[in-house]
Amino acid sequence: MISDPDQRRRLLESFAFLRAGSAEFQREFFEQVMRVRLPAGQAVCQAGAQCAHLPLVLDGTARVYQLGENGREVTLYRVHSGESCVLTASCLLSASPFPAFAVCESEVEAVVVQPASVRRWLGSCEPWREYLFGLIASRLVEVFGVLDAVLFQRLDQRLIEHLLRQAERTDSSEIQATHQILAAELGSSREVISRVLKGLEEQGLLRVRRGQVELLDQTALRRRARDD
Amino acid sequence: MISDPDQRRRLLESFAFLRAGSAEFQREFFEQVMRVRLPAGQAVCQAGAQCAHLPLVLDGTARVYQLGENGREVTLYRVHSGESCVLTASCLLSASPFPAFAVCESEVEAVVVQPASVRRWLGSCEPWREYLFGLIASRLVEVFGVLDAVLFQRLDQRLIEHLLRQAERTDSSEIQATHQILAAELGSSREVISRVLKGLEEQGLLRVRRGQVELLDQTALRRRARDD
DNA sequence: CGGCCAGCGTGACAAAGTCACCGACAGGGG
DNA sequence: CCCCTGTCGGTGACTTTGTCACGCTGGCCG
C-alpha cells in the first residue's frame, strides 16, 4: 500500500502504464503494491527458485545472468528504472522455475506486485498488458542478441563494443572494471580478456591499469569493432 | 472462418485453451481464424520482418533459428502441434521486428489469428492469456538452455545428447542427418562435427555412414554425456 | 613491517572454428 | 554403360578461445 502522495506522483512519473490506466486501476495499484529497498549486491533470484513477486524498479539496476558449473557467467540483460524482470513475470505466471540468477548492482528501490494482482490486471487493464508484453518482447530481443554475439562474433569486437557502450554511459573514457567483471559480462574468462586487452594496448587503442581501462582512440576502436 | 464440424472438433482437441474458453469465445475463435497449409521448407519469418499473424500449429513442426553472417546457424526451438511461436506473438504485440528465422520442417497445417483478435482475446479470455504466457515462459526457458549449452558445455556432450534425444524421438538407433544439419542444430560447423563424430566412432560408441549416424552403445553414450 | 589477497600476466595445452582443398558417392543424362 | 555434377564427408594447417597452473604485484590491515 502506497499512501504518500509524493511516492504516488513518483510512480505515476516512472510508469506510463499507470498514467494510462483508469482511476480504478490506479487506486487498486496503489493499494496492492508494496515498496521495497534492496542493498547493492543483494541476490534477487536463484536459478530453480519460484518467484513470489513481480518487482517494478523505480531506481537502481539489477543484473540478470547465467552461471555455468565452472563458475563462468554471462550477463543476459539489466533491469533499469521503469522496467521489470520479464523472466520473473513469466515464471510467476506459468509457475516455471527461474532459469537464471539476478542480483542488484546498485541499491534498488522498487515496488513489488503480488502474482494474483499481476494476473487480475492482465484481464482488466489494457495498458498493463501492453507494458508486460512490451517488456517481454524487448528482453527476448536482447537475449537473442547475446546468443548471436556469443556464437557469431569475435571476442575482441564484443569487448570493444562493450567498452565503448560503457564509456558512453558514464560519459568518460575511463571504465572502472576488473578483467574478471568484463569476462562475466561477455561470458568469457579472465585470462582471455587479459590477453585481448593487452593486444589492444599494444596497438595503442587503450591503456590498461589495475581495475580500469582507459580508451585512447575511440574512433579507431569503433572502426575496429565494425569491419576488422 | 472454420465451419466444418470435423475441423472444429480437431481444433478443440488440439487446444486446451479453446476447450476451456466460453461458448462466445469459441464462436468468435472459429469465426476469426483462418486455416493455412504450408509446404515443407517454406520460410515463415525472416529476421527484421514484421509479423502479420499468429500461427497456431495443428500438425507438423517448424524450426526457429539464428543465422550468423558467415552462414552458421543454431536452432533455438521448434514449434510442434498444439503450440505457437512466442516470438511471433510478442513481436506482433509489441510491433518489434522478428529477431530470427523460422522455416517449416515438414508440411505444416495451422490456423492463423489476426493481431487484433490476439489482443482482444487477451482482454476477454482467461484461458487464452494463460496459454500465451505459458508458451512464452517455456520458450524463454528453452532459449536460455541453448545459451547455457553453447557457452558452458562441451560440444561432444551436446552432440551426444542431441543424438540420444533424436533416437528416442524416432524410436530407432539410426539417425538420419548430415553433418551439416547436426552443425546447424548445435551452432557449430560441419568440420568440427565430422571430427567429433569420428572420435566417437573410434571409441566404438557409434557408426557413421553417409547421411546417417547409428548409435551402437546408448548406455555408454549416456554415461559419456554426463560425467566425462 | 610483514602478511594477505585481489588483480593481473604468462606459458603450455586443449577445444573449437576457419579455410582450402580433395575424394567419394549418388543420381541423372547421354 | 560411362561421365557429369552436386552433395557429403575427410583432412591439414592455422587461428581463436578456454583451461590450468603458477607466479608476480600493489595495496590494505593487523
Short mmCIF file of C-alpha atoms in Angstrom, two decimals, chain A:
data_model
loop_
_atom_site.label_atom_id
_atom_site.label_comp_id
_atom_site.label_asym_id
_atom_site.label_seq_id
_atom_site.Cartn_x
_atom_site.Cartn_y
_atom_site.Cartn_z
CA MET A 1 0.00 0.00 0.00
CA ILE A 2 1.40 3.37 -1.10
CA SER A 3 -0.26 6.31 0.59
CA ASP A 4 2.33 9.11 0.47
CA PRO A 5 1.27 11.49 -2.34
CA ASP A 6 4.91 12.15 -3.29
CA GLN A 7 5.54 8.47 -3.79
CA ARG A 8 2.37 8.13 -5.81
CA ARG A 9 3.47 11.00 -8.04
CA ARG A 10 6.84 9.34 -8.47
CA LEU A 11 5.24 6.06 -9.52
CA LEU A 12 2.98 7.85 -11.98
CA GLU A 13 6.02 9.57 -13.49
CA SER A 14 8.00 6.37 -13.78
CA PHE A 15 5.35 4.11 -15.23
CA ALA A 16 3.42 5.10 -18.32
CA PHE A 17 1.01 2.20 -17.97
CA LEU A 18 -0.05 3.63 -14.63
CA ARG A 19 -0.76 7.07 -16.11
CA ALA A 20 -2.67 5.42 -18.95
CA GLY A 21 -4.73 3.26 -16.62
CA SER A 22 -8.19 4.05 -15.35
CA ALA A 23 -8.74 5.74 -11.99
CA GLU A 24 -9.92 2.42 -10.54
CA PHE A 25 -6.80 0.70 -11.75
CA GLN A 26 -4.62 3.36 -10.18
CA ARG A 27 -6.45 3.13 -6.89
CA GLU A 28 -6.14 -0.63 -6.87
CA PHE A 29 -2.49 -0.44 -7.89
CA PHE A 30 -1.54 1.88 -5.04
CA GLU A 31 -3.43 -0.30 -2.66
CA GLN A 32 -1.99 -3.67 -3.69
CA VAL A 33 1.60 -2.73 -4.27
CA MET A 34 4.43 -2.71 -1.71
CA ARG A 35 7.57 -0.66 -1.58
CA VAL A 36 10.95 -2.36 -1.08
CA ARG A 37 14.56 -1.27 -0.85
CA LEU A 38 17.34 -3.70 -1.66
CA PRO A 39 21.01 -3.09 -0.92
CA ALA A 40 23.62 -3.37 -3.66
CA GLY A 41 24.82 -6.96 -4.03
CA GLN A 42 21.52 -8.40 -2.81
CA ALA A 43 20.64 -11.61 -4.65
CA VAL A 44 17.12 -11.34 -6.01
CA CYS A 45 16.55 -14.68 -7.66
CA GLN A 46 18.32 -18.01 -7.77
CA ALA A 47 18.08 -20.50 -10.62
CA GLY A 48 15.35 -23.01 -9.91
CA ALA A 49 13.58 -20.84 -7.39
CA GLN A 50 9.91 -19.96 -7.68
CA CYS A 51 9.25 -16.27 -8.00
CA ALA A 52 6.95 -14.85 -5.36
CA HIS A 53 6.53 -11.26 -6.59
CA LEU A 54 6.94 -9.16 -9.68
CA PRO A 55 9.28 -6.25 -8.98
CA LEU A 56 8.92 -2.90 -10.77
CA VAL A 57 12.14 -0.97 -10.48
CA LEU A 58 11.95 2.70 -9.54
CA ASP A 59 15.62 3.35 -9.09
CA GLY A 60 18.89 1.44 -9.44
CA THR A 61 19.70 -1.51 -11.67
CA ALA A 62 19.71 -5.27 -11.35
CA ARG A 63 21.75 -7.67 -13.44
CA VAL A 64 20.34 -10.96 -14.73
CA TYR A 65 22.90 -13.58 -15.65
CA GLN A 66 23.55 -17.22 -16.40
CA LEU A 67 26.04 -19.24 -14.39
CA GLY A 68 27.96 -22.24 -15.70
CA GLU A 69 29.11 -25.05 -13.41
CA ASN A 70 32.76 -24.00 -13.73
CA GLY A 71 31.93 -20.52 -12.43
CA ARG A 72 31.80 -18.68 -15.73
CA GLU A 73 28.99 -16.17 -16.22
CA VAL A 74 27.21 -14.17 -18.91
CA THR A 75 25.09 -11.12 -18.42
CA LEU A 76 21.73 -11.63 -20.12
CA TYR A 77 20.26 -8.18 -19.54
CA ARG A 78 19.81 -5.47 -16.98
CA VAL A 79 16.67 -4.14 -15.37
CA HIS A 80 16.70 -0.36 -15.15
CA SER A 81 14.37 2.10 -13.55
CA GLY A 82 10.90 1.97 -15.09
CA GLU A 83 11.40 -1.64 -16.10
CA SER A 84 10.73 -5.01 -14.63
CA CYS A 85 12.05 -8.50 -14.95
CA VAL A 86 10.19 -10.48 -17.59
CA LEU A 87 11.72 -13.69 -16.51
CA THR A 88 10.17 -13.20 -13.11
CA ALA A 89 6.88 -12.24 -14.71
CA SER A 90 6.65 -15.24 -16.95
CA CYS A 91 7.89 -17.66 -14.30
CA LEU A 92 5.32 -16.34 -11.96
CA LEU A 93 2.51 -16.55 -14.48
CA SER A 94 3.39 -20.02 -15.64
CA ALA A 95 4.78 -21.33 -12.35
CA SER A 96 8.02 -22.42 -14.02
CA PRO A 97 11.30 -22.24 -12.15
CA PHE A 98 13.51 -19.23 -12.80
CA PRO A 99 16.30 -20.34 -15.15
CA ALA A 100 18.94 -17.75 -14.22
CA PHE A 101 20.29 -15.51 -11.46
CA ALA A 102 19.57 -11.92 -10.62
CA VAL A 103 21.46 -9.56 -8.36
CA CYS A 104 21.22 -5.86 -7.51
CA GLU A 105 24.11 -3.91 -8.99
CA SER A 106 23.34 -0.76 -7.04
CA GLU A 107 20.89 -0.06 -4.29
CA VAL A 108 17.49 -0.76 -5.81
CA GLU A 109 14.23 0.90 -4.96
CA ALA A 110 11.22 -0.94 -6.28
CA VAL A 111 7.61 -1.82 -5.74
CA VAL A 112 6.50 -5.43 -5.77
CA VAL A 113 3.23 -6.81 -7.05
CA GLN A 114 1.51 -9.99 -5.91
CA PRO A 115 1.09 -12.67 -8.59
CA ALA A 116 -2.65 -12.54 -8.12
CA SER A 117 -2.69 -8.83 -8.91
CA VAL A 118 -0.46 -9.29 -11.94
CA ARG A 119 -2.97 -11.79 -13.26
CA ARG A 120 -6.04 -9.79 -12.46
CA TRP A 121 -4.74 -6.62 -14.10
CA LEU A 122 -3.85 -8.55 -17.20
CA GLY A 123 -7.55 -9.18 -17.56
CA SER A 124 -8.74 -5.74 -16.53
CA CYS A 125 -6.15 -3.22 -17.68
CA GLU A 126 -5.08 -2.79 -21.25
CA PRO A 127 -2.04 -0.55 -20.56
CA TRP A 128 -0.72 -3.08 -18.06
CA ARG A 129 -0.96 -5.81 -20.70
CA GLU A 130 0.84 -3.65 -23.21
CA TYR A 131 3.52 -2.87 -20.69
CA LEU A 132 4.23 -6.50 -19.87
CA PHE A 133 4.21 -7.66 -23.47
CA GLY A 134 6.46 -4.80 -24.47
CA LEU A 135 8.94 -5.84 -21.80
CA ILE A 136 8.83 -9.46 -22.84
CA ALA A 137 9.46 -8.64 -26.46
CA SER A 138 12.36 -6.31 -25.77
CA ARG A 139 14.00 -8.81 -23.43
CA LEU A 140 13.62 -11.60 -25.91
CA VAL A 141 15.35 -9.46 -28.49
CA GLU A 142 18.15 -8.67 -26.05
CA VAL A 143 18.72 -12.28 -25.10
CA PHE A 144 18.72 -13.30 -28.75
CA GLY A 145 21.31 -10.62 -29.32
CA VAL A 146 23.51 -12.09 -26.60
CA LEU A 147 23.25 -15.54 -28.14
CA ASP A 148 24.08 -14.13 -31.53
CA ALA A 149 27.11 -12.29 -30.17
CA VAL A 150 28.40 -15.31 -28.26
CA LEU A 151 28.10 -17.61 -31.24
CA PHE A 152 28.92 -15.45 -34.20
CA GLN A 153 31.10 -12.55 -33.12
CA ARG A 154 34.73 -12.35 -32.21
CA LEU A 155 35.57 -11.63 -28.62
CA ASP A 156 37.77 -8.61 -29.31
CA GLN A 157 34.94 -6.90 -31.16
CA ARG A 158 32.45 -7.71 -28.46
CA LEU A 159 34.82 -6.43 -25.81
CA ILE A 160 35.41 -3.17 -27.68
CA GLU A 161 31.69 -2.68 -28.19
CA HIS A 162 31.06 -3.19 -24.52
CA LEU A 163 33.80 -0.76 -23.52
CA LEU A 164 32.51 1.87 -25.92
CA ARG A 165 28.95 1.49 -24.61
CA GLN A 166 30.25 1.75 -21.08
CA ALA A 167 32.27 4.87 -21.87
CA GLU A 168 29.23 6.46 -23.42
CA ARG A 169 27.03 5.58 -20.48
CA THR A 170 29.36 7.10 -17.90
CA ASP A 171 30.45 9.87 -20.24
CA SER A 172 34.12 9.18 -19.51
CA SER A 173 36.92 7.43 -21.35
CA GLU A 174 37.96 5.58 -18.18
CA ILE A 175 35.99 2.45 -17.45
CA GLN A 176 36.19 1.09 -13.93
CA ALA A 177 36.11 -2.69 -14.21
CA THR A 178 38.35 -5.62 -13.40
CA HIS A 179 39.13 -8.15 -16.11
CA GLN A 180 37.05 -10.60 -14.12
CA ILE A 181 33.99 -8.36 -14.38
CA LEU A 182 34.45 -7.84 -18.11
CA ALA A 183 34.73 -11.60 -18.54
CA ALA A 184 31.48 -12.17 -16.64
CA GLU A 185 29.81 -9.54 -18.78
CA LEU A 186 30.75 -11.21 -22.05
CA GLY A 187 30.70 -14.84 -21.00
CA SER A 188 34.45 -15.29 -21.34
CA SER A 189 37.24 -15.92 -18.86
CA ARG A 190 39.61 -13.54 -17.14
CA GLU A 191 42.78 -14.76 -18.85
CA VAL A 192 41.33 -14.30 -22.30
CA ILE A 193 40.13 -10.80 -21.50
CA SER A 194 43.60 -10.01 -20.20
CA ARG A 195 45.17 -11.19 -23.44
CA VAL A 196 42.76 -9.31 -25.68
CA LEU A 197 43.17 -6.11 -23.67
CA LYS A 198 46.93 -6.48 -23.88
CA GLY A 199 46.69 -6.84 -27.63
CA LEU A 200 44.60 -3.70 -27.92
CA GLU A 201 47.01 -1.85 -25.63
CA GLU A 202 49.94 -2.83 -27.86
CA GLN A 203 48.05 -1.34 -30.78
CA GLY A 204 47.79 1.91 -28.84
CA LEU A 205 43.99 1.83 -28.73
CA LEU A 206 43.65 1.86 -24.96
CA ARG A 207 45.57 1.76 -21.70
CA VAL A 208 45.14 -0.89 -19.02
CA ARG A 209 45.55 -0.11 -15.34
CA ARG A 210 44.64 -2.05 -12.26
CA GLY A 211 40.85 -2.08 -12.09
CA GLN A 212 40.31 0.25 -15.02
CA VAL A 213 40.59 0.60 -18.78
CA GLU A 214 41.21 3.94 -20.44
CA LEU A 215 40.07 4.33 -24.02
CA LEU A 216 42.61 6.33 -26.03
CA ASP A 217 41.33 6.34 -29.59
CA GLN A 218 37.59 5.84 -29.67
CA THR A 219 37.20 6.37 -33.41
CA ALA A 220 39.84 3.74 -34.16
CA LEU A 221 38.14 1.42 -31.69
CA ARG A 222 34.81 1.94 -33.37
CA ARG A 223 36.35 1.11 -36.72
CA ARG A 224 37.99 -1.97 -35.24
CA ALA A 225 34.65 -3.15 -33.84
CA ARG A 226 32.91 -2.88 -37.20
CA ASP A 227 34.88 -4.31 -40.07
CA ASP A 228 38.15 -5.89 -38.80
#
